[in-house]
Amino acid sequence: MSGNRKVRLAILGSGRGSNFTAIADACAAGQLAAELAVVLTDVADSGILRLAHERGIKSQFIPPGKFRTKLDDEAESAFVEALDETQVDWIVLAGFMRILKGEFLRAFPNRVLNIHPSLLPSFPGLEAWTQALEYGVKVTGCTVHIVDQGVDTGPILGQRTVPVMDDDTPALLYARIQQAENLLYPEVLQALATGRLVIHGRRSVAVEEMVSKQNCLEI
Ligand code: GRF
């Protein structure tokens, strides 16, 4: 990150915006040394867009185009352009419901983060909390990871665990996971913003614990 300027974050979301709120609160409280530069959404009436407006954070709805699960080429270019214009350092996916591939990831190599509501590599994909409940695990949680070309497969930056209770419903379990997400995302972003995390192959390591930084990709 250059000079003394604060790390600039973009948040991309399609939904409620609880992770956006947690990150914005952490910035405002000085617990996260970063600036929320822009919020982008593919859903015109998303909660995250309303919340960004309320806080006076620059935000934009970009129509996603003709596909259901990904952005079409034109939309992808519009997202890349908006992010370039705003000069962001990290792109933080928080409930962004479109798979990002190709051009987008090449434009921001190792700069796109996501939060997933399970302990990856268990339960990638949709409704991870329901998958966990149906599988019968006793512990699940959430994961912040770098986005790569796969679905929920990139290097893991941080995880938090959550117990599964005997009388859990999908909604109860998901609410507990979301509380953990709202703690984990600002923590991981702060570690990145302060340069305390490096990636070594598939592993992210706290800088203080590194014996040698050789062959590490500084992020
Ligand atoms: C989170 O549960 C996250 O794990 C998933 O999408 C959800 C977004 O929630 N990728 P919110 O919009 O941040 O409340």
Coordinates of C-alpha atoms and ligand atoms in Angstrom, one line a residue:
M1 CA 0.0 0.0 0.0
S2 CA 1.4 3.4 -1.0
G3 CA 2.6 6.1 1.4
N4 CA 0.6 7.1 4.3
R5 CA -2.8 7.1 2.7
K6 CA -5.4 4.8 4.2
V7 CA -6.2 1.5 2.6
R8 CA -9.2 2.0 0.3
L9 CA -11.9 -0.7 0.4
A10 CA -14.7 -1.3 -2.1
I11 CA -17.6 -3.5 -0.9
L12 CA -19.7 -5.4 -3.3
G13 CA -23.0 -6.8 -2.1
S14 CA -26.4 -7.9 -3.2
G15 CA -28.3 -8.3 0.1
R16 CA -28.9 -7.1 3.6
G17 CA -25.5 -5.5 4.3
S18 CA -24.7 -6.7 7.8
N19 CA -21.1 -7.2 6.9
F20 CA -21.0 -3.8 5.3
T21 CA -22.3 -2.4 8.6
A22 CA -19.8 -4.2 10.7
I23 CA -16.9 -3.0 8.4
A24 CA -18.2 0.6 8.3
D25 CA -18.6 0.6 12.1
A26 CA -15.1 -0.7 12.6
C27 CA -13.7 2.0 10.3
A28 CA -15.7 4.7 12.1
A29 CA -14.5 3.4 15.5
G30 CA -10.9 3.4 14.4
Q31 CA -10.6 -0.4 14.8
L32 CA -10.0 -0.8 11.1
A33 CA -7.4 1.5 9.5
A34 CA -9.2 1.7 6.2
E35 CA -11.6 3.9 4.3
L36 CA -14.8 2.7 2.7
A37 CA -14.3 4.2 -0.8
V38 CA -17.3 2.8 -2.6
V39 CA -20.2 0.3 -2.3
L40 CA -21.3 -1.4 -5.6
T41 CA -24.4 -3.6 -6.0
D42 CA -26.1 -5.6 -8.7
V43 CA -29.5 -5.3 -6.9
A44 CA -31.3 -1.9 -7.3
D45 CA -33.2 -2.2 -4.0
S46 CA -30.6 -4.0 -1.9
G47 CA -30.3 -3.3 1.9
I48 CA -26.6 -2.6 1.4
L49 CA -27.3 0.2 -1.1
R50 CA -29.8 1.8 1.3
L51 CA -27.3 1.5 4.2
A52 CA -24.5 3.1 2.2
H53 CA -26.8 6.0 1.3
E54 CA -27.7 6.5 4.9
R55 CA -24.1 6.7 5.9
G56 CA -23.2 9.0 3.0
I57 CA -20.8 6.5 1.4
K58 CA -20.4 6.6 -2.3
S59 CA -22.5 3.9 -3.8
Q60 CA -23.7 2.7 -7.2
F61 CA -26.2 0.1 -8.6
I62 CA -24.8 -1.5 -11.7
P63 CA -27.3 -3.6 -13.7
P64 CA -25.8 -7.2 -13.9
G65 CA -27.1 -8.0 -17.4
K66 CA -28.8 -11.0 -18.8
F67 CA -27.4 -13.8 -16.7
R68 CA -28.7 -15.1 -13.4
T69 CA -25.5 -16.2 -11.6
K70 CA -22.8 -14.1 -13.2
L71 CA -22.3 -10.6 -14.7
D72 CA -22.4 -10.3 -18.5
D73 CA -19.4 -8.8 -20.2
E74 CA -20.7 -5.3 -20.3
A75 CA -21.6 -5.3 -16.6
E76 CA -18.3 -6.8 -15.7
S77 CA -16.5 -4.0 -17.5
A78 CA -18.7 -1.5 -15.7
F79 CA -17.8 -2.9 -12.3
V80 CA -14.1 -2.9 -13.2
E81 CA -14.3 0.7 -14.5
A82 CA -16.1 1.9 -11.3
L83 CA -13.4 0.2 -9.1
D84 CA -10.5 1.6 -11.2
E85 CA -12.0 5.1 -11.1
T86 CA -12.2 4.9 -7.3
Q87 CA -8.7 3.5 -6.9
V88 CA -9.4 0.9 -4.4
D89 CA -6.9 -1.4 -2.8
W90 CA -9.1 -4.3 -1.7
I91 CA -12.4 -5.5 -3.1
V92 CA -14.5 -7.0 -0.4
L93 CA -17.4 -9.2 -1.4
A94 CA -20.1 -9.3 1.2
G95 CA -23.0 -11.3 0.0
F96 CA -22.3 -10.5 -3.7
M97 CA -24.4 -13.1 -5.4
R98 CA -22.6 -13.3 -8.8
I99 CA -19.7 -15.5 -9.6
L100 CA -16.7 -13.3 -10.6
K101 CA -14.2 -14.8 -13.1
G102 CA -11.9 -14.0 -15.9
E103 CA -11.5 -10.4 -16.6
F104 CA -12.6 -9.2 -13.2
L105 CA -10.1 -11.3 -11.3
R106 CA -7.3 -10.6 -13.7
A107 CA -7.9 -6.9 -13.2
F108 CA -7.4 -7.3 -9.4
P109 CA -5.2 -10.3 -8.9
N110 CA -5.2 -11.4 -5.2
R111 CA -7.2 -8.3 -4.3
V112 CA -10.7 -9.7 -4.1
L113 CA -11.9 -11.2 -0.8
N114 CA -15.0 -13.0 0.1
I115 CA -16.7 -14.2 3.3
H116 CA -18.4 -17.6 3.2
P117 CA -20.8 -19.0 5.9
S118 CA -18.9 -22.2 6.7
L119 CA -15.5 -23.5 7.6
L120 CA -14.1 -24.0 4.1
P121 CA -13.3 -26.4 2.5
S122 CA -16.5 -27.9 4.0
F123 CA -19.8 -26.8 2.5
P124 CA -18.9 -24.5 -0.4
G125 CA -21.7 -23.1 -2.5
L126 CA -25.2 -22.0 -1.5
E127 CA -26.9 -22.2 1.9
A128 CA -23.8 -23.5 3.6
W129 CA -25.5 -23.4 7.0
T130 CA -28.3 -25.8 5.8
Q131 CA -25.6 -28.1 4.3
A132 CA -23.9 -28.1 7.7
L133 CA -27.1 -28.8 9.6
E134 CA -28.1 -31.6 7.2
Y135 CA -24.7 -33.2 7.4
G136 CA -24.8 -33.2 11.2
V137 CA -21.6 -31.4 12.1
K138 CA -21.3 -30.1 15.6
V139 CA -19.2 -27.1 14.7
T140 CA -19.3 -24.8 11.7
G141 CA -18.4 -21.2 11.2
C142 CA -17.3 -18.7 8.6
T143 CA -14.2 -18.1 6.4
V144 CA -12.6 -15.1 4.8
H145 CA -10.7 -16.1 1.7
I146 CA -9.1 -14.7 -1.4
V147 CA -11.3 -15.2 -4.5
D148 CA -9.8 -17.3 -7.2
Q149 CA -11.3 -18.9 -10.3
G150 CA -13.0 -21.7 -8.4
V151 CA -16.1 -21.4 -6.2
D152 CA -15.0 -20.8 -2.6
T153 CA -11.6 -22.3 -3.2
G154 CA -9.1 -19.5 -2.7
P155 CA -6.5 -19.2 0.0
I156 CA -8.0 -18.8 3.5
L157 CA -7.2 -15.6 5.4
G158 CA -9.2 -16.2 8.6
Q159 CA -11.9 -18.4 10.2
R160 CA -14.2 -18.3 13.2
T161 CA -16.0 -21.3 14.6
V162 CA -19.7 -21.5 15.7
P163 CA -21.3 -24.3 17.6
V164 CA -24.3 -26.2 16.1
M165 CA -27.0 -26.6 18.8
D166 CA -29.2 -29.7 19.0
D167 CA -32.4 -27.6 18.4
D168 CA -31.0 -25.4 15.7
T169 CA -33.1 -24.5 12.7
P170 CA -31.3 -23.2 9.5
A171 CA -32.4 -19.7 10.4
L172 CA -31.0 -19.9 14.0
L173 CA -27.7 -21.4 12.9
Y174 CA -27.3 -18.8 10.1
A175 CA -28.0 -15.9 12.5
R176 CA -25.2 -17.3 14.8
I177 CA -22.8 -17.6 11.8
Q178 CA -23.6 -14.1 10.7
Q179 CA -22.7 -12.7 14.2
A180 CA -19.3 -14.5 13.8
E181 CA -18.9 -13.1 10.2
N182 CA -19.5 -9.5 11.5
L183 CA -16.5 -10.0 13.9
L184 CA -14.3 -11.9 11.5
Y185 CA -14.4 -9.6 8.4
P186 CA -13.2 -6.4 10.2
E187 CA -10.5 -8.4 12.0
V188 CA -9.1 -9.9 8.8
L189 CA -9.3 -6.6 7.0
Q190 CA -7.4 -4.9 9.8
A191 CA -4.6 -7.5 9.6
L192 CA -4.4 -6.9 5.9
A193 CA -4.5 -3.1 6.2
T194 CA -1.7 -3.1 8.7
G195 CA 0.4 -5.5 6.6
R196 CA 0.3 -8.3 9.2
L197 CA -0.8 -11.1 6.8
V198 CA 1.1 -12.7 4.0
I199 CA 0.3 -15.6 1.7
H200 CA 2.7 -18.4 1.3
G201 CA 1.3 -20.8 -1.3
R202 CA -2.2 -21.7 0.0
R203 CA -1.4 -20.5 3.5
S204 CA -1.8 -17.1 5.0
V205 CA 0.6 -16.4 7.9
A206 CA 0.8 -13.7 10.5
V207 CA 4.0 -11.7 9.7
E208 CA 5.2 -11.9 13.3
E209 CA 5.2 -15.7 13.1
M210 CA 7.1 -15.9 9.8
V211 CA 10.6 -17.4 10.1
S212 CA 11.4 -16.3 6.5
K213 CA 9.4 -14.2 4.2
Q214 CA 11.2 -15.7 1.2
N215 CA 8.8 -16.8 -1.6
C216 CA 5.9 -15.1 0.1
L217 CA 3.5 -13.1 -1.9
E218 CA 3.0 -9.9 0.1
I219 CA -0.6 -8.8 0.0
Ligands
GRF1 C1 -23.1 -13.6 4.4 O1 -23.7 -14.5 5.2 C2 -22.0 -14.1 3.6 O2 -21.4 -15.2 4.2 C3 -22.6 -14.6 2.3 O3 -23.6 -13.6 2.1 C4 -24.1 -13.1 3.3 C5 -24.1 -11.6 3.2 O4 -24.8 -11.1 4.3 N1 -21.6 -14.6 1.3 P1 -24.9 -9.5 4.5 O5 -25.5 -8.9 3.3 O6 -23.5 -9.0 4.8 O7 -25.8 -9.3 5.7

